[in-house]
PDB file of C-alpha atoms in Angstrom:
ATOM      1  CA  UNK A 294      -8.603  -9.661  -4.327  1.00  0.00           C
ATOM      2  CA  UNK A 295      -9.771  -8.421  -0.790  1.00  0.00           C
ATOM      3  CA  UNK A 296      -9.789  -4.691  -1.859  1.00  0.00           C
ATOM      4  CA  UNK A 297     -11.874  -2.656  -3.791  1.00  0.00           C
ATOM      5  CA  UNK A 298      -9.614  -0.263  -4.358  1.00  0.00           C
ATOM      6  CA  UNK A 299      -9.032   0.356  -8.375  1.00  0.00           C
ATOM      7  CA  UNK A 300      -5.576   1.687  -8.378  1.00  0.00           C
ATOM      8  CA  UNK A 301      -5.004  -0.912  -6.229  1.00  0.00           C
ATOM      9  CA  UNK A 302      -6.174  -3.933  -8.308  1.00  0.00           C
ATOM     10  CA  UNK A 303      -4.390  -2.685 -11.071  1.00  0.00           C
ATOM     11  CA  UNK A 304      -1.124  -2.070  -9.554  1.00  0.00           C
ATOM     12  CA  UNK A 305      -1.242  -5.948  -8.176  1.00  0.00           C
ATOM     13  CA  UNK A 306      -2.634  -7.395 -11.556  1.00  0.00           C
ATOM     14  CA  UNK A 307       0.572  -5.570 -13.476  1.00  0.00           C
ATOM     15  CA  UNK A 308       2.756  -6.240 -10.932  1.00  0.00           C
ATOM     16  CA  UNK A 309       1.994 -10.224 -10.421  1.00  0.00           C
ATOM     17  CA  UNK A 310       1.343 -10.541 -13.736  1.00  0.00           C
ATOM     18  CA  UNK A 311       5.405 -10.418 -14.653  1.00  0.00           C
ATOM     19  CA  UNK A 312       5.971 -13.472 -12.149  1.00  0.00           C
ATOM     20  CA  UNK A 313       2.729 -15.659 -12.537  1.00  0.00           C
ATOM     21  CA  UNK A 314       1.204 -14.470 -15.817  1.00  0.00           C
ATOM     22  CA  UNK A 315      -1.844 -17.802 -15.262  1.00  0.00           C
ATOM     23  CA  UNK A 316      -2.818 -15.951 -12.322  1.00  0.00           C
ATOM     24  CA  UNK A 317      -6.050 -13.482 -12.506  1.00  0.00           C
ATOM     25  CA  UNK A 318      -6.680 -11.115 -10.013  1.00  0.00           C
ATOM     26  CA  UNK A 319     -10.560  -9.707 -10.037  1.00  0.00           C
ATOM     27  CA  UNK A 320     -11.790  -7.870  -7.817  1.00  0.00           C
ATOM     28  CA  UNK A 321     -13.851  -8.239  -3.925  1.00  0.00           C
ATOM     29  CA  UNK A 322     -17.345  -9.168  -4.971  1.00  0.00           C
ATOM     30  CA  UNK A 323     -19.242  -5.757  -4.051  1.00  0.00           C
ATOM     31  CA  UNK A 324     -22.123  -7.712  -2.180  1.00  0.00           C
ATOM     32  CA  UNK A 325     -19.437  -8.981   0.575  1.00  0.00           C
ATOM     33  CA  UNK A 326     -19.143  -5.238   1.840  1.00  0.00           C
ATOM     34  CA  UNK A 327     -16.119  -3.895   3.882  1.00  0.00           C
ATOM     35  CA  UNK A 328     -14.178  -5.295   6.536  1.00  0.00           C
ATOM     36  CA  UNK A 329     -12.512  -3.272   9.764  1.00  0.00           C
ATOM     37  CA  UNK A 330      -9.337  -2.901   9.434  1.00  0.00           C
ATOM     38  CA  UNK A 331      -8.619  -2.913  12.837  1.00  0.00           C
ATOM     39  CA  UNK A 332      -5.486  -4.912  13.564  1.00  0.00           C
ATOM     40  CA  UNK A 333      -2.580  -3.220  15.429  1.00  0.00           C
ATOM     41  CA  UNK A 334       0.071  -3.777  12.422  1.00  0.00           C
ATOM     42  CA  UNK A 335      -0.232  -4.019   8.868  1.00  0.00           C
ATOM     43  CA  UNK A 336       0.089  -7.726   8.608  1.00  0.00           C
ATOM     44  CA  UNK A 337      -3.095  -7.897  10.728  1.00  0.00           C
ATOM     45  CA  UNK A 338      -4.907  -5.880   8.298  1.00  0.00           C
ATOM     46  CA  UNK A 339      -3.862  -7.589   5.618  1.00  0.00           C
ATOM     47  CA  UNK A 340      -4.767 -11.063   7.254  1.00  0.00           C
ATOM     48  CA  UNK A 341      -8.229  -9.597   8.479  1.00  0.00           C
ATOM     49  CA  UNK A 342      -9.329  -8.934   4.942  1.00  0.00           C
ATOM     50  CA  UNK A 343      -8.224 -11.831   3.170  1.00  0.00           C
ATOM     51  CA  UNK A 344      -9.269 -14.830   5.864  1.00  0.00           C
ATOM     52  CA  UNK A 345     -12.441 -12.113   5.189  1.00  0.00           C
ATOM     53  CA  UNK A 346     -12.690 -12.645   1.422  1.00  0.00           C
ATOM     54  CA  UNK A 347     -11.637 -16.140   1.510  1.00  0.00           C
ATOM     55  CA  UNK A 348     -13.965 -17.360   4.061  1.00  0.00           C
ATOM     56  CA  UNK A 349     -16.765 -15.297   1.576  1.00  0.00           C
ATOM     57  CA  UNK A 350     -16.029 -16.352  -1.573  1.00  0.00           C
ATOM     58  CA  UNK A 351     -14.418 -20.030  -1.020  1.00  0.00           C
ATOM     59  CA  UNK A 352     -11.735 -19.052  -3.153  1.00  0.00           C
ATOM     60  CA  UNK A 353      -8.096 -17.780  -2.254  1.00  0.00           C
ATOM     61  CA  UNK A 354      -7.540 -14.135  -1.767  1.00  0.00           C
ATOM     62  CA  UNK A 355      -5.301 -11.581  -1.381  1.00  0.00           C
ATOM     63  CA  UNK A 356      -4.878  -8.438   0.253  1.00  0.00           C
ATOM     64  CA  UNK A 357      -2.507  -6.055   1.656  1.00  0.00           C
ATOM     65  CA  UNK A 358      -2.159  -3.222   3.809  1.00  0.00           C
ATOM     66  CA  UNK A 359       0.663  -0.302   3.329  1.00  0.00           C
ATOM     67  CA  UNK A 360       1.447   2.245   5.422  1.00  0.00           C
ATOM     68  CA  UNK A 361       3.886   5.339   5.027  1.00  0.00           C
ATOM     69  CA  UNK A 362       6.213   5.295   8.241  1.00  0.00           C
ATOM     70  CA  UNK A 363       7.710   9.456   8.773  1.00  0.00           C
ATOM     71  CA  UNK A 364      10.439   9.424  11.576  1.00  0.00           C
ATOM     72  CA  UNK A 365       9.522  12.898  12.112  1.00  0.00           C
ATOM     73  CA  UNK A 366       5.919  11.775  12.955  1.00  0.00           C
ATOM     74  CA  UNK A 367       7.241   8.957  15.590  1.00  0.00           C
ATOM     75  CA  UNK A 368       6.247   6.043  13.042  1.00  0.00           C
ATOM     76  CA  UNK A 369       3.216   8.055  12.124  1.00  0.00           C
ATOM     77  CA  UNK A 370       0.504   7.724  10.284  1.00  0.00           C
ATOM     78  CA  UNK A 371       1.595   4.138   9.962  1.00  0.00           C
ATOM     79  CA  UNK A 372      -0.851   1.574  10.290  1.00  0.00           C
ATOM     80  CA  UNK A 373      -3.565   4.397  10.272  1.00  0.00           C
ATOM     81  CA  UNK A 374      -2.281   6.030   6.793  1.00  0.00           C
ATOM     82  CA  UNK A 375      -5.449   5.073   4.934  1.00  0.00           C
ATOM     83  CA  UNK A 376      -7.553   7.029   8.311  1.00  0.00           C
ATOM     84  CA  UNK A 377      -4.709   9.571   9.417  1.00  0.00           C
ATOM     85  CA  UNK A 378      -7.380  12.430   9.231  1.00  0.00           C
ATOM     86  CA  UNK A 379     -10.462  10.742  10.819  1.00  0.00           C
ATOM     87  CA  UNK A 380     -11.866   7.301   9.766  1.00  0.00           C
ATOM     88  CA  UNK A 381     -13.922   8.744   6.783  1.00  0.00           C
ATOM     89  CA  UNK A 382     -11.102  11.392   5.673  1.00  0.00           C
ATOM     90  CA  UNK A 383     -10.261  10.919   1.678  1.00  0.00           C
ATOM     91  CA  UNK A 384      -6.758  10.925   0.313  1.00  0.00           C
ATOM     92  CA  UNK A 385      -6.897  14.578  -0.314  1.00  0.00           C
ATOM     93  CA  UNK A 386      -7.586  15.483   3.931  1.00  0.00           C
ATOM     94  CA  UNK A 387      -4.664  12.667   4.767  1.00  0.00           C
ATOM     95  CA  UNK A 388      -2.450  14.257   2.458  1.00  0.00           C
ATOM     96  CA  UNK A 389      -3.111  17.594   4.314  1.00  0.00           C
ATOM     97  CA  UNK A 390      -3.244  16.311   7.536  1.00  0.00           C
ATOM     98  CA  UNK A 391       0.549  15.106   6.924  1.00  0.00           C
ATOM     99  CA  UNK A 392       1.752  17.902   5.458  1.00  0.00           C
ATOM    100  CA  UNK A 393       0.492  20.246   8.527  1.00  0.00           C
ATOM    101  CA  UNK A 394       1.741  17.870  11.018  1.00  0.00           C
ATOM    102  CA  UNK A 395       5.147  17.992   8.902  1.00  0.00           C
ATOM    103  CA  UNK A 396       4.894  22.036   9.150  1.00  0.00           C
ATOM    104  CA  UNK A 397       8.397  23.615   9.089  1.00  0.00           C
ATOM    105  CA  UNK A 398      10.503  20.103   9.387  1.00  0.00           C
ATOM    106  CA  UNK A 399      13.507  20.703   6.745  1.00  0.00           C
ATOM    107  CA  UNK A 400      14.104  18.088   4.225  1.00  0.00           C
ATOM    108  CA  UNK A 401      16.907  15.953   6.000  1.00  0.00           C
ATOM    109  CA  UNK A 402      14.691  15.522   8.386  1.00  0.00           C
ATOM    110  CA  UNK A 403      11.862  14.239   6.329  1.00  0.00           C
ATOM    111  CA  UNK A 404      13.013  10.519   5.985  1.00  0.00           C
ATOM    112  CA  UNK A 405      10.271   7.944   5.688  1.00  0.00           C
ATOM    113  CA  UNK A 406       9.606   4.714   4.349  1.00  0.00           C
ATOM    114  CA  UNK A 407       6.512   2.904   2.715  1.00  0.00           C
ATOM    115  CA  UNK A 408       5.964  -0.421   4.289  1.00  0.00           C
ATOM    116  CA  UNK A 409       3.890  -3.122   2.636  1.00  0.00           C
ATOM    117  CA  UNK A 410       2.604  -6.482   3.896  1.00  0.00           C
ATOM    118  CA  UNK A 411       0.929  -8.707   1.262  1.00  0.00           C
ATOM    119  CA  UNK A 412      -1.401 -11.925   2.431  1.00  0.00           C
ATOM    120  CA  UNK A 413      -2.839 -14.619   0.631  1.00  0.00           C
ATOM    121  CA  UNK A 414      -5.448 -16.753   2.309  1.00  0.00           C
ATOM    122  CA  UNK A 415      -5.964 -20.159   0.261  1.00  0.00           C
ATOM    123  CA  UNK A 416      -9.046 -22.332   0.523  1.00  0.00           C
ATOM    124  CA  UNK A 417      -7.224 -24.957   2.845  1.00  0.00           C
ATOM    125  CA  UNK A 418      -6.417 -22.374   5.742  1.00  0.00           C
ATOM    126  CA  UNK A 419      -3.239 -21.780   4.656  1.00  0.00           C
ATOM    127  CA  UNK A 420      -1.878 -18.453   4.756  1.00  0.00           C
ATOM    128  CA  UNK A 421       1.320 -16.725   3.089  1.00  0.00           C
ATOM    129  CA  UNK A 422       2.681 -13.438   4.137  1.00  0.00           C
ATOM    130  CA  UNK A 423       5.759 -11.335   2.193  1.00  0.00           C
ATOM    131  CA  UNK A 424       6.323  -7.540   2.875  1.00  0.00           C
ATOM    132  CA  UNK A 425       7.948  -4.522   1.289  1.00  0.00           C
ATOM    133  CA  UNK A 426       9.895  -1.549   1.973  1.00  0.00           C
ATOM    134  CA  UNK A 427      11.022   1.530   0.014  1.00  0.00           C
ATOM    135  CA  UNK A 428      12.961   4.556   2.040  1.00  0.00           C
ATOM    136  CA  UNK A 429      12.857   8.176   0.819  1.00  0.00           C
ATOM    137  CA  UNK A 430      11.773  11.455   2.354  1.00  0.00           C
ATOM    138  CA  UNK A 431       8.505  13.487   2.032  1.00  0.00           C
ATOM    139  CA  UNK A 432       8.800  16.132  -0.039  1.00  0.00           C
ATOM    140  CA  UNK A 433       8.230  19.812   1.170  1.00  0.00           C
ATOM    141  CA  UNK A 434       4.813  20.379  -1.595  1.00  0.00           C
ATOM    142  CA  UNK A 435       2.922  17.578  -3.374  1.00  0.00           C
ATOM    143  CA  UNK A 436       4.527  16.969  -7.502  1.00  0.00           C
ATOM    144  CA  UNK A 437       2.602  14.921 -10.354  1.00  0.00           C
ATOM    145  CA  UNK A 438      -0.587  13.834 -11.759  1.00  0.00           C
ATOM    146  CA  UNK A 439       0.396  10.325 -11.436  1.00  0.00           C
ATOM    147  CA  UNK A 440      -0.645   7.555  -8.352  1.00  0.00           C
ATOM    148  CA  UNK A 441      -2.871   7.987  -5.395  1.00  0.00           C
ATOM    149  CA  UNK A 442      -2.484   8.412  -1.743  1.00  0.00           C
ATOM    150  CA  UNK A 443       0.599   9.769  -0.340  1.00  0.00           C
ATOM    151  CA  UNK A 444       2.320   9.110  -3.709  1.00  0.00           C
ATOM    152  CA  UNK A 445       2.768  13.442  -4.843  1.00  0.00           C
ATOM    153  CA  UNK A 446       4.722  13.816  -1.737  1.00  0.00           C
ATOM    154  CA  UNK A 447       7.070  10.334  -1.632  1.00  0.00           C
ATOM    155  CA  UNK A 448      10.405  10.534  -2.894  1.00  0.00           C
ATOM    156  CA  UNK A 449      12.134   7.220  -3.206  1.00  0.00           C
ATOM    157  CA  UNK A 450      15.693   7.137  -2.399  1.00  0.00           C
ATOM    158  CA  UNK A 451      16.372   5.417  -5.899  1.00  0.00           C
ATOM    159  CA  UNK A 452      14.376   7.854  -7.959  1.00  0.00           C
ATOM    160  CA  UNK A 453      15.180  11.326  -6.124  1.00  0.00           C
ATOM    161  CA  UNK A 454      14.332  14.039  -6.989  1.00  0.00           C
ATOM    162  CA  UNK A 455      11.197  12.339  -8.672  1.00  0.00           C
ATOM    163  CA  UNK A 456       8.138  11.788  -6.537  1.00  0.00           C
ATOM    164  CA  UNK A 457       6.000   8.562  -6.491  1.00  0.00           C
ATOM    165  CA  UNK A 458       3.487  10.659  -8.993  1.00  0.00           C
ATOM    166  CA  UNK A 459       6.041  12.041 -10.978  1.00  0.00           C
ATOM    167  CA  UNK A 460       7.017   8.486 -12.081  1.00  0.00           C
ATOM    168  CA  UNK A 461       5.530   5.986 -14.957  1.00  0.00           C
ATOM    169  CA  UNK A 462       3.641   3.074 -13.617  1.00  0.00           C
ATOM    170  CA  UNK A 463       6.127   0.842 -15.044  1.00  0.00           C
ATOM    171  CA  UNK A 464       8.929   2.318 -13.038  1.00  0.00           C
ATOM    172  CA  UNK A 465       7.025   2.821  -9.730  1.00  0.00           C
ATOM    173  CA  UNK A 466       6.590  -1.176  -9.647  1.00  0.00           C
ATOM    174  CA  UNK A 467      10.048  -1.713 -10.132  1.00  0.00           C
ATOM    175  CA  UNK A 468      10.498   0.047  -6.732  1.00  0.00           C
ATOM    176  CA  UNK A 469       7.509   0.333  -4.827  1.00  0.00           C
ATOM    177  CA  UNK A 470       7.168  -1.077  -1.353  1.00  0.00           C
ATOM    178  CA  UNK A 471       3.318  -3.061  -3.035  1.00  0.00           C
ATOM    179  CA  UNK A 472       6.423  -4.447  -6.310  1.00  0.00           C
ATOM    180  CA  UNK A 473       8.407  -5.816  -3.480  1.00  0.00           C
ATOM    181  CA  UNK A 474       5.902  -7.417  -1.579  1.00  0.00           C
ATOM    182  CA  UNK A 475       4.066  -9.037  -4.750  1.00  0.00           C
ATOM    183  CA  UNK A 476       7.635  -9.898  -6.289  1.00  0.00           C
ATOM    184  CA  UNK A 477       8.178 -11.459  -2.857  1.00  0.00           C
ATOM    185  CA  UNK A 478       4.937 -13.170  -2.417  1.00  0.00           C
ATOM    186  CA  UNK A 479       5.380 -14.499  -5.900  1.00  0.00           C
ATOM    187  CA  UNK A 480       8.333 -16.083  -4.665  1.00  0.00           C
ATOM    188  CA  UNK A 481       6.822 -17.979  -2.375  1.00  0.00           C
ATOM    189  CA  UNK A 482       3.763 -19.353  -3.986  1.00  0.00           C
TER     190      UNK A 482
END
């Protein structure tokens, strides 16, 4: 896996595991560092760091990149979700950063969507891409101890009025925008 990211790596592992149970997912060796993630869209990032981690560690890899989409925002923070307060901000100043650019928008007018793009790189060169989408709106404060990121303030469509933290793992993968892209993906290899 091209990430380091924890939540991430387990999300993937339960949510691949249902489809390709064989498969093991373990995590970017810590010695191979980071990669920019500078591509203009998501499947760029997501391509970036596995051809990264493949070309590494001679073995296939997989990444992904996700980014929350607010029409309110113009698209925003989109590609840059994971930087949306500065390129060393933490969840905690993104979250705040969106919900001060959001200010006094009312709820109908807080639609958004979570956008994945998965990628696996395999040893051969050959690449695989499968995305994911889930719409809701952003909720007006952050609810639940559950998730990371963006997920206190998400609302899915098919889980109103429950945020993204509010929910069980379990029944966030059965509707995230990262479950749709793996379920997807699986699909394909």
């Amino acid at each position: 896996m091209a990430s380091a990211n924890p939540h991430k790596a387990v999300e993937i592992a339960a949510v691949l595991a249902e489809a390709m149970p064989a498969v093991k997912i373990v995590p970017r060796p810590s010695e191979l560092g980071d990669v920019a993630e500078d591509g203009e869209t998501l499947a760029d990032n997501a391509l970036i760091k596995a051809r990264f981690v493949c070309a590494a560690a001679g073995e296939p890899s997989i990444a992904d990149d996700t980014g929350l989409e607010v029409d309110a925002l113009g698209g925003a923070p989109g590609v840059h979700s994971a930087r949306y307060a500065g390129p060393e901000a933490d969840p905690v100043a993104n979250l705040s950063k969106l919900m001060a650019a959001l200010g006094e928008v009312p709820p109908p007018q807080r639609t958004a969507r979570f956008r994945t793009v998965v990628a696996v790189v395999l040893a051969d060169g050959s690449e695989i891409l499968a995305d994911g989408v889930v719409e809701g709106t952003i909720a007006t404060a952050p609810r639940g101890a559950r998730g990371f990121g963006y997920d206190p303030v998400f609302v899915p469509d098919e889980a109103a009025p429950l945020t993204f933290a509010e929910m069980s793992a379990e029944a966030k993968n059965q509707i995230s925008h990262r479950g749709r892209a793996l379920r997807a993906l699986a699909g394909r290899l």
